[in-house]
Coordinates of C-alpha atoms and ligand atoms in Angstrom, one line a residue:
X29 CA -66.5 14.8 -18.0
X30 CA -66.5 13.1 -21.1
X31 CA -68.7 10.9 -23.1
X32 CA -69.6 7.7 -20.9
X33 CA -69.7 5.5 -23.7
X34 CA -67.3 2.0 -24.3
X35 CA -66.7 -0.6 -26.1
X36 CA -65.2 -1.6 -29.6
X37 CA -67.1 -0.1 -32.3
X38 CA -67.4 -1.8 -35.8
X39 CA -66.8 0.9 -38.4
X40 CA -70.1 1.0 -40.5
X41 CA -69.8 -1.3 -43.7
X42 CA -71.5 1.4 -46.2
X43 CA -68.5 2.1 -47.6
X44 CA -68.5 5.4 -49.2
X45 CA -71.7 6.2 -48.1
X46 CA -70.7 6.9 -44.5
X47 CA -71.7 10.3 -43.1
X48 CA -69.5 13.3 -44.0
X49 CA -68.1 15.1 -40.7
X50 CA -68.4 19.1 -40.4
X51 CA -66.3 20.7 -43.1
X52 CA -63.6 22.8 -41.0
X53 CA -62.5 19.2 -38.9
X54 CA -59.2 17.5 -40.2
X55 CA -60.8 14.4 -41.1
X56 CA -62.7 16.0 -43.9
X57 CA -59.6 17.5 -45.2
X58 CA -57.5 14.1 -45.2
X59 CA -60.3 12.5 -46.6
X60 CA -60.6 15.1 -49.3
X61 CA -57.0 14.7 -49.9
X62 CA -57.4 11.1 -50.5
X63 CA -60.3 11.5 -53.0
X64 CA -58.1 14.0 -55.4
X65 CA -55.4 11.5 -55.2
X66 CA -57.4 8.4 -55.6
X67 CA -58.6 10.1 -58.6
X68 CA -55.4 11.0 -60.2
X69 CA -54.1 7.5 -59.7
X70 CA -56.8 6.3 -60.9
X71 CA -57.4 3.9 -57.4
X72 CA -59.5 1.1 -57.6
X73 CA -63.1 2.0 -56.0
X74 CA -62.9 -0.5 -53.8
X75 CA -59.3 0.3 -52.6
X76 CA -60.5 3.6 -51.9
X77 CA -63.7 3.0 -49.9
X78 CA -61.0 0.4 -47.5
X79 CA -58.8 3.6 -47.2
X80 CA -61.8 6.0 -46.4
X81 CA -62.6 4.6 -43.4
X82 CA -60.5 3.7 -40.5
X83 CA -60.0 -0.3 -39.7
X84 CA -61.1 -0.4 -36.2
X85 CA -62.1 2.2 -33.6
X86 CA -61.9 1.9 -30.0
X87 CA -64.0 4.5 -27.7
X88 CA -63.2 3.5 -23.6
X89 CA -64.4 5.4 -20.7
X90 CA -61.3 6.0 -18.2
X91 CA -62.8 6.2 -14.2
X92 CA -59.7 8.0 -12.4
X93 CA -59.4 8.2 -8.7
X94 CA -58.6 12.1 -8.2
X95 CA -56.2 13.3 -5.5
X96 CA -59.2 14.1 -3.9
X97 CA -60.9 11.4 -3.5
X98 CA -63.8 12.1 -6.2
X99 CA -63.9 10.0 -9.3
X100 CA -63.8 11.4 -12.8
X101 CA -64.6 9.5 -16.1
X102 CA -62.6 10.4 -19.1
X103 CA -63.0 9.7 -22.9
X104 CA -60.1 8.0 -24.4
X105 CA -59.7 6.7 -28.1
X106 CA -57.6 4.4 -30.5
X107 CA -58.3 4.6 -33.8
X108 CA -56.2 2.1 -36.2
X109 CA -56.7 3.4 -39.6
X110 CA -55.2 1.0 -41.8
X111 CA -52.7 -2.5 -40.6
X112 CA -52.0 -3.2 -44.6
X113 CA -48.2 -2.4 -44.3
X114 CA -47.4 -4.0 -41.3
X115 CA -48.5 -3.2 -37.5
X116 CA -50.2 0.1 -36.8
X117 CA -48.2 2.6 -35.3
X118 CA -49.0 6.1 -33.9
X119 CA -49.1 8.4 -30.9
X120 CA -51.0 9.2 -28.2
X121 CA -52.1 12.7 -27.5
X122 CA -53.7 14.4 -24.1
X123 CA -55.5 17.3 -24.8
X124 CA -59.1 19.1 -24.3
X125 CA -59.4 19.0 -28.1
X126 CA -59.1 15.5 -28.9
X127 CA -62.1 13.5 -30.5
X128 CA -62.7 10.6 -32.4
X129 CA -62.4 12.4 -35.9
X130 CA -59.0 14.2 -35.1
X131 CA -57.9 11.0 -34.0
X132 CA -59.0 9.2 -37.2
X133 CA -57.7 12.1 -39.5
X134 CA -54.1 11.7 -37.5
X135 CA -54.1 8.2 -37.8
X136 CA -54.7 8.2 -41.4
X137 CA -51.7 10.6 -41.7
X138 CA -49.7 8.0 -40.0
X139 CA -50.5 5.6 -42.7
X140 CA -49.3 7.3 -45.4
X141 CA -46.2 8.6 -43.2
X142 CA -45.0 5.6 -42.7
X143 CA -45.8 4.5 -46.4
X144 CA -43.8 7.5 -48.1
X145 CA -40.7 6.4 -45.8
X146 CA -41.2 2.8 -46.8
X147 CA -40.9 1.6 -43.2
X148 CA -43.1 -1.6 -42.6
X149 CA -46.1 0.1 -40.2
X150 CA -49.8 1.0 -41.1
X151 CA -51.3 4.0 -39.5
X152 CA -52.8 4.3 -35.8
X153 CA -53.6 7.5 -33.3
X154 CA -54.5 7.2 -29.8
X155 CA -56.1 10.0 -27.6
X156 CA -57.7 10.9 -24.3
X157 CA -59.9 14.2 -23.5
X158 CA -58.3 15.9 -20.8
X159 CA -56.3 19.0 -19.5
X160 CA -53.4 17.4 -18.4
X161 CA -52.1 20.8 -16.8
X162 CA -54.8 20.2 -14.4
X163 CA -53.6 16.9 -13.3
X164 CA -50.9 15.8 -10.8
X165 CA -48.4 13.4 -11.6
X166 CA -50.4 10.9 -9.7
X167 CA -53.5 11.4 -11.6
X168 CA -51.8 11.5 -14.8
X169 CA -50.2 7.8 -14.1
X170 CA -53.6 6.4 -12.8
X171 CA -55.4 7.6 -16.1
X172 CA -52.3 6.1 -17.9
X173 CA -52.5 3.1 -16.9
X174 CA -56.4 2.9 -16.5
X175 CA -56.5 3.8 -20.2
X176 CA -54.3 1.4 -21.4
X177 CA -55.7 -1.6 -19.7
X178 CA -58.5 -0.5 -21.5
X179 CA -57.2 -0.5 -25.1
X180 CA -55.1 -3.8 -24.6
X181 CA -57.3 -6.0 -26.3
X182 CA -55.7 -3.8 -29.8
X183 CA -52.4 -2.8 -29.5
X184 CA -49.4 -5.2 -29.0
X185 CA -45.9 -5.1 -30.5
X186 CA -47.4 -6.7 -33.2
X187 CA -50.7 -5.3 -33.4
X188 CA -50.5 -1.5 -32.8
X189 CA -47.4 0.3 -30.6
X190 CA -48.2 3.7 -29.4
X191 CA -45.8 6.3 -29.0
X192 CA -45.8 10.1 -27.6
X193 CA -47.4 12.8 -29.3
X194 CA -49.0 16.2 -28.0
X195 CA -48.5 16.2 -24.0
X196 CA -47.2 12.7 -23.5
X197 CA -44.0 12.0 -22.8
X198 CA -41.2 9.0 -22.2
X199 CA -42.7 8.7 -18.5
X200 CA -46.4 8.1 -20.0
X201 CA -44.9 5.6 -22.6
X202 CA -42.9 4.0 -19.6
X203 CA -46.1 3.2 -17.9
X204 CA -47.6 1.8 -20.7
X205 CA -45.0 -0.8 -21.1
X206 CA -45.1 -1.7 -17.2
X207 CA -49.0 -1.9 -16.8
X208 CA -49.1 -4.3 -19.9
X209 CA -46.0 -6.1 -18.5
X210 CA -48.0 -6.5 -15.0
X211 CA -51.1 -7.5 -16.5
X212 CA -49.4 -10.1 -18.7
X213 CA -46.6 -11.4 -16.5
X214 CA -43.7 -11.0 -18.9
X215 CA -41.7 -8.1 -19.9
X216 CA -43.6 -6.0 -22.4
X217 CA -41.2 -3.2 -23.6
X218 CA -41.5 -3.1 -27.3
X219 CA -45.3 -2.4 -27.1
X220 CA -44.4 1.5 -27.2
X221 CA -41.9 3.4 -28.8
X222 CA -40.3 7.0 -27.4
X223 CA -39.4 5.1 -23.9
X224 CA -36.9 6.0 -21.8
X225 CA -33.4 5.1 -22.8
X226 CA -33.5 2.3 -19.3
X227 CA -36.1 0.9 -20.6
X228 CA -35.2 -0.1 -24.1
X229 CA -35.8 3.4 -25.7
X230 CA -33.8 4.3 -28.6
X231 CA -30.4 7.0 -28.7
X232 CA -31.2 9.7 -30.8
X233 CA -34.9 9.5 -30.9
X234 CA -35.3 12.9 -28.9
X235 CA -33.9 14.9 -31.8
X236 CA -35.0 12.6 -34.3
X237 CA -37.9 14.5 -36.1
X238 CA -35.8 17.7 -35.6
X239 CA -32.6 15.9 -37.1
X240 CA -35.0 14.9 -40.2
X241 CA -35.8 18.2 -40.8
X242 CA -32.3 19.3 -40.9
X243 CA -31.7 16.4 -43.3
X244 CA -34.6 17.4 -45.7
X245 CA -33.6 20.8 -45.5
X246 CA -30.1 20.5 -46.6
X247 CA -31.3 17.8 -49.4
X248 CA -33.4 20.4 -50.6
X249 CA -30.5 23.2 -50.5
X250 CA -28.2 20.9 -52.2
X251 CA -30.9 20.1 -55.1
X252 CA -31.3 24.1 -55.5
X253 CA -27.7 24.4 -55.6
X254 CA -27.5 27.1 -52.8
X255 CA -24.6 26.5 -50.2
X256 CA -25.5 25.9 -46.6
X257 CA -23.6 28.9 -45.1
X258 CA -25.5 31.3 -47.3
X259 CA -28.8 30.2 -46.3
X260 CA -31.5 31.7 -43.8
X261 CA -33.7 29.9 -41.6
X262 CA -36.8 30.9 -39.4
X263 CA -38.0 28.6 -37.4
X264 CA -41.7 29.0 -35.8
X265 CA -41.8 26.7 -32.4
X266 CA -38.9 26.4 -30.3
X267 CA -40.0 22.7 -28.6
X268 CA -38.8 19.6 -29.2
X269 CA -38.8 19.3 -32.9
X270 CA -38.2 23.2 -33.6
X271 CA -35.2 23.5 -31.5
X272 CA -33.6 20.2 -32.5
X273 CA -34.0 21.6 -36.0
X274 CA -32.5 25.0 -35.5
X275 CA -29.7 23.8 -33.7
X276 CA -28.6 21.0 -36.1
X277 CA -29.1 23.2 -39.1
X278 CA -26.9 26.0 -37.2
X279 CA -24.1 22.8 -36.8
X280 CA -24.9 22.3 -40.5
X281 CA -24.0 26.2 -41.2
X282 CA -27.0 27.9 -41.7
X283 CA -28.1 31.4 -40.0
X284 CA -30.8 30.6 -38.2
X285 CA -32.4 34.3 -38.4
X286 CA -35.0 34.0 -36.5
X287 CA -37.3 31.5 -34.2
X288 CA -40.2 31.5 -31.8
X289 CA -42.4 30.1 -29.4
X290 CA -45.9 30.8 -27.6
X291 CA -44.1 33.5 -25.9
X292 CA -42.9 35.4 -29.3
X293 CA -40.2 35.4 -31.2
X294 CA -36.4 36.8 -31.7
X295 CA -34.5 38.1 -35.0
X296 CA -30.9 38.7 -36.2
X297 CA -30.5 39.1 -39.9
X298 CA -27.5 37.9 -39.2
X299 CA -27.9 34.6 -37.5
X300 CA -28.9 34.4 -33.8
X301 CA -26.7 32.8 -31.2
X302 CA -28.3 29.4 -31.1
X303 CA -26.2 28.1 -28.4
X304 CA -26.7 30.9 -26.1
X305 CA -30.7 30.5 -26.9
X306 CA -30.4 27.0 -26.1
X307 CA -28.7 27.5 -22.3
X308 CA -31.6 30.1 -21.6
X309 CA -34.4 27.7 -22.8
X310 CA -33.0 24.7 -20.6
X311 CA -32.9 27.1 -17.8
X312 CA -36.2 28.3 -18.0
X313 CA -38.8 26.6 -15.7
X314 CA -41.0 26.1 -19.1
X315 CA -38.4 26.1 -21.5
X316 CA -39.7 28.9 -23.5
X317 CA -37.7 31.6 -24.8
X318 CA -39.4 34.6 -22.7
X319 CA -36.5 36.8 -20.8
X320 CA -33.8 36.3 -23.4
X321 CA -32.4 39.6 -23.4
X322 CA -29.4 39.5 -25.5
X323 CA -28.6 42.7 -27.4
X324 CA -28.1 41.2 -31.1
X325 CA -31.5 39.8 -30.5
X326 CA -34.5 41.9 -31.6
X327 CA -38.2 40.6 -30.6
X328 CA -40.4 40.0 -33.1
X329 CA -44.5 38.2 -33.1
X330 CA -45.3 35.3 -34.7
X331 CA -46.8 36.5 -37.7
X332 CA -43.9 38.7 -38.7
X333 CA -41.6 35.2 -38.1
X334 CA -43.9 34.0 -40.9
X335 CA -43.2 36.5 -42.8
X336 CA -39.4 36.9 -42.0
X337 CA -36.8 37.7 -44.7
X338 CA -35.4 34.2 -45.3
X339 CA -34.9 31.7 -47.5
X340 CA -36.1 28.6 -45.4
X341 CA -39.3 28.9 -43.1
X342 CA -39.6 26.0 -40.7
X343 CA -43.2 25.9 -39.1
X344 CA -42.5 23.7 -36.1
X345 CA -45.3 24.7 -33.9
X346 CA -49.1 23.8 -34.5
X347 CA -51.4 23.2 -37.2
X348 CA -52.9 25.9 -39.4
X349 CA -50.2 28.4 -39.1
X350 CA -50.2 29.4 -42.7
X351 CA -53.3 30.6 -43.9
X352 CA -55.3 32.6 -46.8
X353 CA -54.7 36.0 -44.5
X354 CA -50.4 35.5 -44.5
X355 CA -49.5 33.0 -47.0
X356 CA -49.4 35.9 -50.0
X357 CA -47.1 37.8 -47.3
X358 CA -44.0 34.7 -46.8
X359 CA -41.1 35.7 -47.9
X360 CA -39.5 32.6 -47.8
X361 CA -38.6 30.7 -51.2
X362 CA -39.0 27.1 -49.2
X363 CA -41.1 25.5 -46.4
X364 CA -39.9 22.5 -45.0
X365 CA -43.2 21.4 -42.6
X366 CA -41.8 20.4 -38.9
X367 CA -45.3 20.4 -37.2
X368 CA -48.3 18.2 -38.7
X369 CA -51.0 20.1 -40.8
X370 CA -49.4 23.9 -40.7
X371 CA -50.8 24.6 -44.1
X372 CA -54.1 25.1 -44.5
X373 CA -55.2 23.9 -48.4
X374 CA -56.1 28.0 -49.3
X375 CA -52.4 28.5 -48.2
X376 CA -51.4 25.5 -49.9
X377 CA -52.7 26.9 -53.3
X378 CA -51.4 30.3 -53.1
X379 CA -47.8 29.5 -52.3
X380 CA -48.0 26.9 -55.1
X381 CA -48.8 29.4 -57.7
X382 CA -46.4 32.3 -56.1
X383 CA -43.7 29.1 -56.6
X384 CA -43.0 28.3 -52.9
X385 CA -41.5 25.1 -52.8
X386 CA -43.2 23.0 -49.9
X387 CA -41.8 19.6 -48.1
X388 CA -45.1 18.2 -46.8
X389 CA -45.2 16.9 -43.2
X390 CA -45.6 13.4 -43.9
X391 CA -42.2 13.3 -45.4
X392 CA -40.3 16.1 -43.7
X393 CA -41.2 15.3 -39.7
X394 CA -40.9 11.5 -40.4
X395 CA -37.9 11.6 -38.3
X396 CA -39.7 11.1 -35.0
X397 CA -41.4 7.7 -36.6
X398 CA -38.4 6.4 -38.4
X399 CA -36.2 6.3 -35.1
X400 CA -39.5 5.0 -33.5
X401 CA -39.0 2.2 -36.0
X402 CA -35.2 1.7 -35.5
X403 CA -36.7 1.5 -31.3
X404 CA -38.9 -1.3 -32.3
X405 CA -36.3 -3.2 -34.1
X406 CA -33.9 -2.7 -31.2
X407 CA -36.3 -4.0 -28.7
X408 CA -37.4 -7.1 -30.6
X409 CA -33.9 -7.9 -31.2
X410 CA -32.8 -7.0 -27.6
X411 CA -29.7 -5.9 -29.4
X412 CA -29.0 -1.9 -29.3
X413 CA -27.3 0.3 -31.2
X414 CA -24.8 3.6 -30.9
X415 CA -26.1 7.1 -31.4
X416 CA -23.9 6.9 -34.7
X417 CA -25.5 3.6 -36.2
X418 CA -29.1 5.4 -35.4
X419 CA -28.3 8.6 -37.1
X420 CA -26.9 7.3 -39.9
X421 CA -29.5 4.7 -40.9
X422 CA -32.0 7.9 -40.3
X423 CA -29.9 10.0 -42.9
X424 CA -30.2 6.6 -45.3
X425 CA -33.9 6.6 -44.9
X426 CA -34.7 10.5 -45.1
X427 CA -32.5 10.8 -48.3
X428 CA -33.8 8.1 -49.9
X429 CA -37.6 9.0 -49.3
X430 CA -36.7 12.9 -50.5
X431 CA -35.1 11.5 -53.8
X432 CA -38.1 9.2 -54.2
X433 CA -40.7 11.9 -53.5
X434 CA -38.7 14.2 -55.7
X435 CA -38.6 11.5 -58.6
X436 CA -42.2 11.0 -58.6
X437 CA -43.2 14.7 -58.3
X438 CA -41.4 15.6 -61.2
X439 CA -42.2 12.6 -63.2
X440 CA -45.9 13.6 -62.7
X441 CA -45.5 17.3 -62.9
X442 CA -47.2 18.2 -59.3
X443 CA -46.2 19.7 -56.4
X444 CA -44.1 17.6 -53.7
X445 CA -47.4 17.4 -51.3
X446 CA -49.4 15.8 -53.6
X447 CA -46.2 13.5 -55.0
X448 CA -45.7 12.3 -51.4
X449 CA -49.5 11.7 -50.9
X450 CA -50.1 9.9 -54.2
X451 CA -47.1 7.8 -53.8
X452 CA -48.0 7.0 -50.6
X453 CA -51.5 5.7 -51.1
X454 CA -50.3 3.7 -54.2
X455 CA -47.6 1.9 -51.8
X456 CA -50.6 1.4 -48.9
X457 CA -52.7 0.0 -52.4
X458 CA -50.2 -2.4 -53.5
X459 CA -49.8 -4.1 -50.1
X460 CA -53.8 -4.2 -49.5
X461 CA -54.1 -5.6 -53.3
X462 CA -51.4 -8.0 -52.6
X463 CA -52.9 -9.1 -49.5
X464 CA -56.4 -9.8 -51.0
X465 CA -59.8 -9.2 -49.3
X466 CA -60.5 -12.0 -46.4
X467 CA -61.8 -14.4 -46.2
Ligands
NAD521 P1 -43.7 20.7 -28.4 O1 -44.4 21.1 -27.3 O2 -42.0 20.5 -28.0 O3 -43.1 22.8 -29.0 C1 -43.9 23.3 -29.5 C2 -43.3 24.6 -29.6 O4 -44.6 25.3 -30.3 C3 -43.3 25.2 -28.3 O5 -42.3 26.1 -28.3 C4 -44.4 26.2 -27.8 O6 -44.4 27.3 -27.5 C5 -44.6 26.6 -29.3 N1 -46.1 26.9 -30.0 C6 -47.1 27.0 -29.0 N2 -48.3 27.4 -30.0 C7 -47.2 28.6 -30.6 C8 -47.5 29.7 -31.5 N3 -48.7 30.5 -31.6 N4 -46.4 30.2 -32.4 C9 -45.4 30.1 -31.7 N5 -45.0 29.0 -31.3 C10 -45.7 28.6 -30.8 O7 -44.2 19.9 -29.5 P2 -43.6 19.2 -30.9 O8 -43.1 18.0 -30.1 O9 -42.0 20.1 -30.8 O10 -44.3 19.2 -31.8 C11 -44.4 20.5 -32.8 C12 -45.3 19.8 -34.1 O11 -44.5 18.7 -34.5 C13 -46.6 19.3 -33.6 O12 -47.5 19.4 -34.6 C14 -46.5 17.7 -33.6 O13 -47.2 17.2 -34.1 C15 -45.7 17.5 -34.4 N6 -44.6 16.4 -34.7 C16 -43.8 16.4 -33.6 C17 -43.0 15.4 -33.6 C18 -42.1 14.5 -32.3 O14 -41.2 13.7 -32.4 N7 -42.1 15.5 -31.4 C19 -43.1 14.1 -34.9 C20 -43.7 14.7 -36.0 C21 -44.6 15.9 -35.9

């Protein structure tokens, strides 16, 4: 399984002449977006060329002794897009679709996300091409420990700090912290965030992304003069982000009229019983909505959810859910992107033309990395905050960032997505200019 390549790959030094990846991939989209923003900002061509390539890319061949005694070799990556604004920060993904271009794209998005919320990090991402469902707990543990040992030369609390992403969780972060601690003969818990709380994790980290989505939704509604109690919200994806956002918005007074997951959706135009749904999901062996049979909840499909009668739509499942084929049918006036990349470029254009307000992923779902930043700060100081303090500081940063993106976009007369990207790229460029080119 996987390629047998390994070693540090220096990025090509040919600047803008780097071969373009195939059209459809996310890295291509990220580069197109950067080129567009660079032109609008009048970015220095040298700075533009720096940002078009990740600073450092490491590909590793990870041998794992499987439970049946066979050896399998998995391909893993760690890509550091930019460290201009501080140590690199980004999640680790275990998935069969993981490839170098995807990891590059997600690393660059982390650079923009950290810049737009003004936290002192650059962007990185990691991934291992594997099917975690097929791996036992012991195999996952051995895979994680070997991958960690192989990327250790480039990670560290002041270099690059991994965190959970798709199919990795606090347990995986604990194995990474323990592996580094064993190899360095000292406790190094500040090398990852999203750890279990007893190992230096932060209170409030689990709900942080959904809480950030809820805070941004409330701010947008306030600006539009719409009362929370009169707002109908539909949420696609009922995992970590979607369920937390739905629960917190419901507590704030919104009516959650539709929710969905991989097994389908539920709808009630007068508002679903979120507490009862959460109890069902907590009891379900896989945490799914399937089997929830309350008489006040009608079953709907995921396509129906995306185009349902609601004021706010929160896509919080996967990328590319809003596309050219369904964007014209979306009824919501506002879209808050909980997931990364849920809207294609074509859908974005259609929705913008129709006057739908979209709060982009790099701002809307930044609550997770903000609380990861708080976790790192707490670990470095060995001084831990209570949950109220975490949530208060999260709200302060999300509201400030929303206000800044709103003001910037208004001043430039551009949609919020473009405004957020322009602000982010400008901040990274400023840091690069201030550092100068070494040596
Ligand atoms: P998760 O695995 O906990 O939840 C994903 C949810 O989406 C599940 O309920 C799943 O059933 C549902 N889903 C999958 N396919 C679906 C489909 N076709 N239609 C409807 N629902 C579907 O993942 P998560 O951590 O909640 O992440 C969701 C998204 O948010 C991802 O794009 C992720 O990259 C992004 N994100 C997560 C965080 C975080 O802190 N967890 C931070 C930033 C961004």
